[in-house]
GROMACS .gro file of C-alpha atoms in nm:
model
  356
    1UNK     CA    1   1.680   3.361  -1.463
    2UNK     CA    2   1.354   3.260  -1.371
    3UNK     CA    3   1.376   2.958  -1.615
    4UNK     CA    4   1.685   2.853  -1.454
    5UNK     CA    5   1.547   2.860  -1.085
    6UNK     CA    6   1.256   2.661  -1.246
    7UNK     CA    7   1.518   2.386  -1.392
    8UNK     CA    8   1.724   2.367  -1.063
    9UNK     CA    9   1.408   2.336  -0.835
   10UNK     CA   10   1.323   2.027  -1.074
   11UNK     CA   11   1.652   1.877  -1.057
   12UNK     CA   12   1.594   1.899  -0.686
   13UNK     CA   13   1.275   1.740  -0.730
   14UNK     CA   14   1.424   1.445  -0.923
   15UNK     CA   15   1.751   1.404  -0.675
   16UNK     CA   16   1.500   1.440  -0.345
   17UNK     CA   17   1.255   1.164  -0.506
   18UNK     CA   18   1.504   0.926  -0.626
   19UNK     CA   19   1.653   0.931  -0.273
   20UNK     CA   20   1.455   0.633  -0.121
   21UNK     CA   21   1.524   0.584   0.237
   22UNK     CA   22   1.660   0.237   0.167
   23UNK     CA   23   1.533   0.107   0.565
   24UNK     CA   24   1.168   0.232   0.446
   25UNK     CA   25   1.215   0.047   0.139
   26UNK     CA   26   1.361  -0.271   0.318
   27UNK     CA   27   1.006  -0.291   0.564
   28UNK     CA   28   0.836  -0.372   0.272
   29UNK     CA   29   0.884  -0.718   0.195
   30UNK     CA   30   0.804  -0.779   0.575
   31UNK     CA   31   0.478  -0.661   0.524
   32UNK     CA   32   0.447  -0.865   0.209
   33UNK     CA   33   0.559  -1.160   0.410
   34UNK     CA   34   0.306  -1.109   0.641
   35UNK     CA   35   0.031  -1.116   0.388
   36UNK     CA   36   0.162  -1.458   0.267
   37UNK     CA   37   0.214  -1.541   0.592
   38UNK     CA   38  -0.157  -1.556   0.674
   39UNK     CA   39  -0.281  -1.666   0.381
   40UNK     CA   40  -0.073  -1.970   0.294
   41UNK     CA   41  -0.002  -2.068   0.657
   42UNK     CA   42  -0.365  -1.983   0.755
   43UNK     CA   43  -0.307  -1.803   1.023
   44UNK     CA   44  -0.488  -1.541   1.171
   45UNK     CA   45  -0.638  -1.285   0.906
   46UNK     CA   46  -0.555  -0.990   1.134
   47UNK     CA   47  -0.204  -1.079   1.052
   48UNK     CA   48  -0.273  -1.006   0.701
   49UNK     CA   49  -0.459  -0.694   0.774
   50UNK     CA   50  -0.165  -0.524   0.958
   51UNK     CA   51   0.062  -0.609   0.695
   52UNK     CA   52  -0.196  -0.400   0.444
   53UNK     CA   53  -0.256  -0.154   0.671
   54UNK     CA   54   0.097  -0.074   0.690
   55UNK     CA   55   0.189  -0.082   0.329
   56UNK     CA   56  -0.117   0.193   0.339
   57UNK     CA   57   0.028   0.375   0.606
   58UNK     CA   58   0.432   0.369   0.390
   59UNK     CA   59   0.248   0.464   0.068
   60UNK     CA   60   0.021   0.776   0.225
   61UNK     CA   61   0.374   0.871   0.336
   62UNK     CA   62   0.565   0.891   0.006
   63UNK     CA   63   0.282   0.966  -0.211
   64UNK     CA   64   0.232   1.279   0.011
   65UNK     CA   65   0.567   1.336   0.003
   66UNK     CA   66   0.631   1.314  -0.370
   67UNK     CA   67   0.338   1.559  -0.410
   68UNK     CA   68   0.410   1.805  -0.177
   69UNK     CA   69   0.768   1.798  -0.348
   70UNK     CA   70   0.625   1.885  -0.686
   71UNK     CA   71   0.404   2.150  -0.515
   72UNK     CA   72   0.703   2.326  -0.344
   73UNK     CA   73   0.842   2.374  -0.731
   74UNK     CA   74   0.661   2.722  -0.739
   75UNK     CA   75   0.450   2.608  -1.057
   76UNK     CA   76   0.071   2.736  -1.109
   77UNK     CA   77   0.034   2.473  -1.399
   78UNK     CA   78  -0.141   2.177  -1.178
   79UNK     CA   79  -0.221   1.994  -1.565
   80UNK     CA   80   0.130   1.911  -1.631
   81UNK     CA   81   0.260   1.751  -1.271
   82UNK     CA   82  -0.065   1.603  -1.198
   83UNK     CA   83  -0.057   1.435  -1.542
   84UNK     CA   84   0.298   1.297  -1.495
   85UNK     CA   85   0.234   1.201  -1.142
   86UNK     CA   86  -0.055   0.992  -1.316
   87UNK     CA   87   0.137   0.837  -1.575
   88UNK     CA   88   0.447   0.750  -1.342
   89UNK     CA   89   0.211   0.549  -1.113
   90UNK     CA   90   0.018   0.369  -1.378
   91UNK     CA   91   0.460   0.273  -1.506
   92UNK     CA   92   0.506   0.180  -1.170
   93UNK     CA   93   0.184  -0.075  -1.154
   94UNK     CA   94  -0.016  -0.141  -1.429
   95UNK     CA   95   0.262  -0.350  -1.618
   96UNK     CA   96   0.296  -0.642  -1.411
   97UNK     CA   97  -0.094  -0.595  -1.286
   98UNK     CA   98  -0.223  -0.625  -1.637
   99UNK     CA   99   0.037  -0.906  -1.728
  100UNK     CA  100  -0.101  -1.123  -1.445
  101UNK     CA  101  -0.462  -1.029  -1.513
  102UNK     CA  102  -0.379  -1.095  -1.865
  103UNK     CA  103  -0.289  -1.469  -1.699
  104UNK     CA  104  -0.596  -1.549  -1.485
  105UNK     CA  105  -0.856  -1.445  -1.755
  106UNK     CA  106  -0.652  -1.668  -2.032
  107UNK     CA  107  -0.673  -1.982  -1.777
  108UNK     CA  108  -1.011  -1.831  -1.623
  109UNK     CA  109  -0.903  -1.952  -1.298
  110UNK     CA  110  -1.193  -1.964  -1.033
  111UNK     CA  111  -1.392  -1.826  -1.339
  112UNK     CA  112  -1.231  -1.490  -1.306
  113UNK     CA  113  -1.359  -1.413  -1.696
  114UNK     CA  114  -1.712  -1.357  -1.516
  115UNK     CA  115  -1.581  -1.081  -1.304
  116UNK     CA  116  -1.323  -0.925  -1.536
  117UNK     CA  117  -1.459  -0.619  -1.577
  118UNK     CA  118  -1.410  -0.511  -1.252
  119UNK     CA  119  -1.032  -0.618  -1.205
  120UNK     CA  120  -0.983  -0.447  -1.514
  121UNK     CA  121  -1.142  -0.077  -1.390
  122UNK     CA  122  -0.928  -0.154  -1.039
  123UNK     CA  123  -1.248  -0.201  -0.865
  124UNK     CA  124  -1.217  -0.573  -0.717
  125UNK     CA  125  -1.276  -0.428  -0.384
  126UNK     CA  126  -1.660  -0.314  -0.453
  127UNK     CA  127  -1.675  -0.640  -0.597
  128UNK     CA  128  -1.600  -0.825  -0.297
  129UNK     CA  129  -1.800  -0.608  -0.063
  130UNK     CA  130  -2.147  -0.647  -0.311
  131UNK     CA  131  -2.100  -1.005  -0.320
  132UNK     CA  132  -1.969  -1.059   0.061
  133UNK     CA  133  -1.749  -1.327   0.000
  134UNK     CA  134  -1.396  -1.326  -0.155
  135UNK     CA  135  -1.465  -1.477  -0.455
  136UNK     CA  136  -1.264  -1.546  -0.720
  137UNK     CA  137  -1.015  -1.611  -0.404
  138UNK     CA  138  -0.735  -1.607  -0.662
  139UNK     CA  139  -0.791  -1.207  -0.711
  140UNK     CA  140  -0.908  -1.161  -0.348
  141UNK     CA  141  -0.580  -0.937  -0.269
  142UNK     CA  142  -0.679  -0.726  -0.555
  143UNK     CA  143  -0.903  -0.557  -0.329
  144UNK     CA  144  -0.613  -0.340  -0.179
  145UNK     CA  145  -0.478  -0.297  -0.489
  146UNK     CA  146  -0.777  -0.094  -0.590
  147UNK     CA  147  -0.828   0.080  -0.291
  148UNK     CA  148  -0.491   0.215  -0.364
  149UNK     CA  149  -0.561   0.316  -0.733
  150UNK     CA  150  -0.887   0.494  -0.653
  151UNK     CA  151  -0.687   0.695  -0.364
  152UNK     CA  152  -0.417   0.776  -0.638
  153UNK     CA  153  -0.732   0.952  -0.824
  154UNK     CA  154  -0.865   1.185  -0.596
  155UNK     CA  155  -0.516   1.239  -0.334
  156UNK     CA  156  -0.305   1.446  -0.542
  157UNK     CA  157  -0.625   1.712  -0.581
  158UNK     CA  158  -0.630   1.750  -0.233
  159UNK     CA  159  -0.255   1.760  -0.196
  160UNK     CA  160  -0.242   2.004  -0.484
  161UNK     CA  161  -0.584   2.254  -0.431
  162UNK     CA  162  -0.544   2.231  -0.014
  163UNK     CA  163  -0.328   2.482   0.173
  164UNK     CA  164  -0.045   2.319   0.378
  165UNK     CA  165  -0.207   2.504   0.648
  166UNK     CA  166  -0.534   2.313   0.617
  167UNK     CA  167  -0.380   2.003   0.506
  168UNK     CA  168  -0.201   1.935   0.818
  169UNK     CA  169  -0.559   1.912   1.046
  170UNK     CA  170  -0.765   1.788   0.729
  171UNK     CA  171  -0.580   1.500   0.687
  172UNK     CA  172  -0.602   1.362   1.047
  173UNK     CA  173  -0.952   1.470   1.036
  174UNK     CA  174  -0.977   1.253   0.694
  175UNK     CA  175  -0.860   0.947   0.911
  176UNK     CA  176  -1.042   0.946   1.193
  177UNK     CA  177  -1.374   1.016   0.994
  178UNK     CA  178  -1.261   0.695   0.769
  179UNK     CA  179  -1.247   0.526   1.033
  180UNK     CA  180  -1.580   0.620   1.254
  181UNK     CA  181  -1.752   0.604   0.941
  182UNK     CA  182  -1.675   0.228   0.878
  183UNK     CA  183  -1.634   0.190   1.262
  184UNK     CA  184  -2.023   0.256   1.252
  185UNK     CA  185  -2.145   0.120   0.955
  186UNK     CA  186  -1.985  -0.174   1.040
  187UNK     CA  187  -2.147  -0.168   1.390
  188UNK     CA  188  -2.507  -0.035   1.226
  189UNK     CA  189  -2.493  -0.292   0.921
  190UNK     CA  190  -2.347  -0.642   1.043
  191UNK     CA  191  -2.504  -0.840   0.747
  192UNK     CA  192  -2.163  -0.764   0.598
  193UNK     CA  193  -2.005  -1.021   0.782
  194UNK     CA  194  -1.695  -1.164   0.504
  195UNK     CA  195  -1.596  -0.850   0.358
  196UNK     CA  196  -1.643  -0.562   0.572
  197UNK     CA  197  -1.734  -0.178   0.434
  198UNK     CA  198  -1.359  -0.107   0.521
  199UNK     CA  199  -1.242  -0.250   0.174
  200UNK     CA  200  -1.436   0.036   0.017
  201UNK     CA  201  -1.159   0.308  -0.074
  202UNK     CA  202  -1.391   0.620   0.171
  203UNK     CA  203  -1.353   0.397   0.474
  204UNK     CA  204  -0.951   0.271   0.414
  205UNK     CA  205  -0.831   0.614   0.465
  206UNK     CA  206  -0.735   0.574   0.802
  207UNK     CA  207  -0.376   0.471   0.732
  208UNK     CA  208  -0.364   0.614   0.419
  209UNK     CA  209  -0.433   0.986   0.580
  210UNK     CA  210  -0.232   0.940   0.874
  211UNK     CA  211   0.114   0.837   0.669
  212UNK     CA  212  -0.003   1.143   0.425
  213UNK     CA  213  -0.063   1.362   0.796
  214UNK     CA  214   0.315   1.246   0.889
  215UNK     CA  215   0.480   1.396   0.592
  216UNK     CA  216   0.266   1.702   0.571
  217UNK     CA  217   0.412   1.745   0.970
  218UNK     CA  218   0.736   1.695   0.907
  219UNK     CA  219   0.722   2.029   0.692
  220UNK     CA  220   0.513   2.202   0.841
  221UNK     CA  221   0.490   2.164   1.192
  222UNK     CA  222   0.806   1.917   1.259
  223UNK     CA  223   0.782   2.024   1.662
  224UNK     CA  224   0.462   1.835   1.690
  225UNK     CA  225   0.625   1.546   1.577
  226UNK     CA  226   0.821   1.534   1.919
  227UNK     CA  227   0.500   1.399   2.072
  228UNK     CA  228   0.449   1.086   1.841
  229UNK     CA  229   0.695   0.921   2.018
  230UNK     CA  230   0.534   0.939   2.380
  231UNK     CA  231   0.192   0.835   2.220
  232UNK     CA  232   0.349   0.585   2.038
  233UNK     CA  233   0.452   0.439   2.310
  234UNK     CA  234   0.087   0.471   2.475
  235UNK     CA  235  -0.060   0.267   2.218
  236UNK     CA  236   0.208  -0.048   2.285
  237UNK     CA  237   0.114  -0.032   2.608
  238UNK     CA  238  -0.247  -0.023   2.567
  239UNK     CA  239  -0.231  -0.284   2.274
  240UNK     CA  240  -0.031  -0.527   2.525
  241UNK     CA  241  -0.303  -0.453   2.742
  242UNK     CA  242  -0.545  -0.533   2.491
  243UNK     CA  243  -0.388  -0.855   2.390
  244UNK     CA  244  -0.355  -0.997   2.733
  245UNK     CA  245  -0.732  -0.956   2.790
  246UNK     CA  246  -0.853  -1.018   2.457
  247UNK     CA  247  -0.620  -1.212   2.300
  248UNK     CA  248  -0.515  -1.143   1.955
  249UNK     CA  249  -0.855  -1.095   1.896
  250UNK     CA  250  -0.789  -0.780   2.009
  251UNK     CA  251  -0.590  -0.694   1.678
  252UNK     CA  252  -0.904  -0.778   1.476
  253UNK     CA  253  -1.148  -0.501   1.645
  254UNK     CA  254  -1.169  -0.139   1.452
  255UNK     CA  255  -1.118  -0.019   1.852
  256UNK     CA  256  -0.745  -0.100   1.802
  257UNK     CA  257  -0.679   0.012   1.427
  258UNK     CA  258  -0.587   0.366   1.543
  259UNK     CA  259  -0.339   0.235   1.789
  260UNK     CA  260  -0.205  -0.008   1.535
  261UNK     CA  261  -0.179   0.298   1.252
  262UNK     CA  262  -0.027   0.481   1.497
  263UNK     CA  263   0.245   0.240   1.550
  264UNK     CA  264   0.343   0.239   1.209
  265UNK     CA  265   0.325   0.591   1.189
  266UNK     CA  266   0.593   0.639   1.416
  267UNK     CA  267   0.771   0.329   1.330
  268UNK     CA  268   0.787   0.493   0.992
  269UNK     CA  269   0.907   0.857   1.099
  270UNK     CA  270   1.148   0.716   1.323
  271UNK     CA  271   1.345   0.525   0.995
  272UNK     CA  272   1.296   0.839   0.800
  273UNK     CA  273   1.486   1.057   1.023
  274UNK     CA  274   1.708   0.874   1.222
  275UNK     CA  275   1.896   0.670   0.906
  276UNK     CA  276   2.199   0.602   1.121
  277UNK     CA  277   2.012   0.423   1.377
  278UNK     CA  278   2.121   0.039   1.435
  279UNK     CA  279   1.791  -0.067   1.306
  280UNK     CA  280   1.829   0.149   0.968
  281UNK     CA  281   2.161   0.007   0.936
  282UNK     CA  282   2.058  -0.335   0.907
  283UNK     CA  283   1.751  -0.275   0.745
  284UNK     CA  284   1.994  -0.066   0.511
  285UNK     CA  285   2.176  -0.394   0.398
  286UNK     CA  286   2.112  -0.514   0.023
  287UNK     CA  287   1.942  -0.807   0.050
  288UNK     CA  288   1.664  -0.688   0.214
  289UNK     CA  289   1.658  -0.392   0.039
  290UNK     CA  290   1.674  -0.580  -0.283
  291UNK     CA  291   1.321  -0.784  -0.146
  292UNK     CA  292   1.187  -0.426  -0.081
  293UNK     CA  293   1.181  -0.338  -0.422
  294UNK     CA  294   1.040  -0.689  -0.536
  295UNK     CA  295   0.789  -0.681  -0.250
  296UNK     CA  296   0.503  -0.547  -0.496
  297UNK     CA  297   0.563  -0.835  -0.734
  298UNK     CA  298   0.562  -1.144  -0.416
  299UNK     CA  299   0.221  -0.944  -0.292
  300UNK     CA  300   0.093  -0.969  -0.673
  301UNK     CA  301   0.227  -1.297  -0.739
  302UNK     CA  302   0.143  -1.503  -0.404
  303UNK     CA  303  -0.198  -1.631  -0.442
  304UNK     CA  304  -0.149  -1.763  -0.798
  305UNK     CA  305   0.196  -1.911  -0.635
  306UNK     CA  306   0.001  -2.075  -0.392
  307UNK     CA  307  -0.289  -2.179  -0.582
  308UNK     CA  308  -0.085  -2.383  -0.780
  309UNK     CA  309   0.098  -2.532  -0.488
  310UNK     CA  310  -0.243  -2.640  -0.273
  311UNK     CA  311  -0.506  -2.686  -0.508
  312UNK     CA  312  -0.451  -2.749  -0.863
  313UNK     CA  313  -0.385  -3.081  -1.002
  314UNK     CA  314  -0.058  -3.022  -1.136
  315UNK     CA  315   0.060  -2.910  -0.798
  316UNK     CA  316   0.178  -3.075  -0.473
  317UNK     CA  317  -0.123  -2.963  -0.326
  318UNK     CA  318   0.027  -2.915   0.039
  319UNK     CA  319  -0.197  -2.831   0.291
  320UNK     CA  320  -0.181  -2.533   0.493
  321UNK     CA  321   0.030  -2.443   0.696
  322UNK     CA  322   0.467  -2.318   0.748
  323UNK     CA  323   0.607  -2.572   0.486
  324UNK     CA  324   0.333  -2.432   0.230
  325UNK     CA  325   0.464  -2.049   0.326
  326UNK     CA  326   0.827  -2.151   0.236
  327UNK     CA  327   0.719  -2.290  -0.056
  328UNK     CA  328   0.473  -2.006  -0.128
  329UNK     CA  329   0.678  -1.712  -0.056
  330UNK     CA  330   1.043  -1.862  -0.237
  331UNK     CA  331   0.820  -1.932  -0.532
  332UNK     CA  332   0.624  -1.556  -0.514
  333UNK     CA  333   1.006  -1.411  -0.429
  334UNK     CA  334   1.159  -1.585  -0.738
  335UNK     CA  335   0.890  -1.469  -0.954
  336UNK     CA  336   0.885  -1.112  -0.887
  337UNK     CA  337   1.252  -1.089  -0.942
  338UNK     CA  338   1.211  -1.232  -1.221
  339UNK     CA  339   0.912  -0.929  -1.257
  340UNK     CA  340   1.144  -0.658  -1.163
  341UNK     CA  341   1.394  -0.745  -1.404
  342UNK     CA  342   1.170  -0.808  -1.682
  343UNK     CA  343   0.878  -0.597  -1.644
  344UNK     CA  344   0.864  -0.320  -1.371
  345UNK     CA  345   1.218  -0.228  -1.394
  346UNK     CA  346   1.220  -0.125  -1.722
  347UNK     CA  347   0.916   0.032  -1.721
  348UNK     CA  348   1.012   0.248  -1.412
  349UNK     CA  349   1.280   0.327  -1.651
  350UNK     CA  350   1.011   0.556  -1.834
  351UNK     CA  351   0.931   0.717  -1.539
  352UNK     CA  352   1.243   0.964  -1.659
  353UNK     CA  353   1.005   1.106  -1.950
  354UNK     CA  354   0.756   1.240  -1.718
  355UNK     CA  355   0.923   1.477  -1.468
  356UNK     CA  356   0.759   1.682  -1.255
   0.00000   0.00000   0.00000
């Protein structure tokens, strides 16, 4: 009896994970755009920035989720569903990581080859901060990429070894220290002027936490949730307010990051609950959810996509600017699909092996 309550609560599992909220999934490849958008259009870097922090803020939210899911299965063996929680992210980015690793060292673009060691152990983003510069540029996304990995080691411990009680006040408290911390390191140490101390995984938790905080509330104290909407709408205001004194300046300053994480917090609870909204609906349609679930590939792909279309020889070597982001994101879109199909997807395939 007990083994068959054990397989239904994993059936469960596997039905609630493999129902993606298909308008969550959709925001994605806005996000992306917006990284592509500032690099290959060169605009404004915070426009870059708010596309990471939000894909930080999404993936703190179904991380948490997926963990707290496998938690709720009544299981006291933490080996087993922390090992296949391991192996189903490493399916889900490693192959097409690796492959276009694999790609840079082989044509040692920017002289990646003397840096590969640390692309290779996911830790571009220490690189970047010791050196202060982005350099090799080519890999200079990486940096979120290993932010990302190195939260993927430690998060499910907490998730797993914290009571849901605790959890739903540590994680907040996680944030807001994340972001002091840097806030005033930042402030303390300004030598570290390119590549601030907020690409170091301890001081990106900020968005990270507060998506994790938002699914953590939503079972455990879904009331409170009732006043993210009135504070969301504080933080517009204030942010407009910012804006028109500052200019988008404003957007750049650690003072606004909790009012822009905010934002997407509720912008993300918002599509998670209310799926028969107008907005869900046409975030719901298939072509953009389709881009959602190349997004990771065009984020991967769009600096090599670009390099070759501005500066190498065998490119048209556009400058910068919107004719170079058409050009940089159709390329980066038609490569990941090409990704997906060939790569990710069937690796995600695998994922089936390692249940939780």
């Amino acid at each position: 009896m007990i083994e068959h309550a054990s397989r239904k609560a994993a059936s469960e599992l596997r039905e609630a994970e493999s129902h993606r909220i298909q308008a969550l999934d959709a925001t994605r490849i806005f996000a992306a755009s917006a990284v592509v958008y500032a690099h290959a259009a060169d605009a404004p870097a915070m426009l870059g920035r708010l596309g990471v922090e939000y894909f930080f803020a999404l993936s703190g939210y179904l991380i948490t989720g997926i963990l707290l899911r496998a938690r709720g299965t009544g299981s006291r063996d933490f080996a087993r569903p922390l090992g296949n929680f391991f192996a189903r992210r490493c399916l889900r980015i490693w192959p097409a990581y690796y492959l276009l690793l694999a790609f840079l060292l082989w044509r040692n673009h920017e002289h990646i080859r003397d840096s590969a060691i640390w692309h290779i152990l996911y830790s571009s983003n220490v690189l970047f901060w010791l050196k202060d510069r982005w350099d090799p540029w080519i890999a200079s996304h990486f940096w979120s990429l290993a932010v990302e990995e190195q939260f993927y080691l430690i998060w499910p411990f907490i998730i797993y070894w914290t009571k849901r009680a605790v959890l739903k006040w540590l994680l907040p408290a996680l944030a807001f220290a994340s972001w002091g911390m840097a806030f005033a390191l930042s402030t303390c140490f300004p030598g570290h002027y390119n590549v601030g101390f907020d690409v170091l995984m301890p001081f990106s938790l900020l968005s990270l936490a507060m998506g994790a905080t938002l699914a953590v509330w939503r079972l455990e104290c879904p009331q409170a949730l009732r006043g993210l909407k009135p504070l969301g709408y504080l933080c517009i205001v204030t942010l407009i307010i910012s804006i028109a004194i500052q200019g988008t300046a404003a957007l750049e300053s650690f003072g606004t990051r909790p009012l822009t994480t905010i934002c997407f917090v509720w912008f993300i609870a918002v599509l998670s609950t209310q799926t028969s909204g107008t907005l869900s609906r046409l975030l719901a349609a298939r072509p953009l959810v389709y881009l959602g679930s190349v997004s990771y590939g065009v984020y991967l792909y769009h600096l090599l996509m670009l390099y070759y279309i501005v500066q190498s020889k065998h490119g048209p070597q556009l400058p910068l600017g919107l004719l170079t982001f058409i050009a940089t994101w159709t390329a980066s879109v038609l490569l990941a699909c090409l990704s997906w199909h060939l790569i990710e997807k069937p690796a995600n395939g695998l994922k089936a092996r390692f249940v939780f």
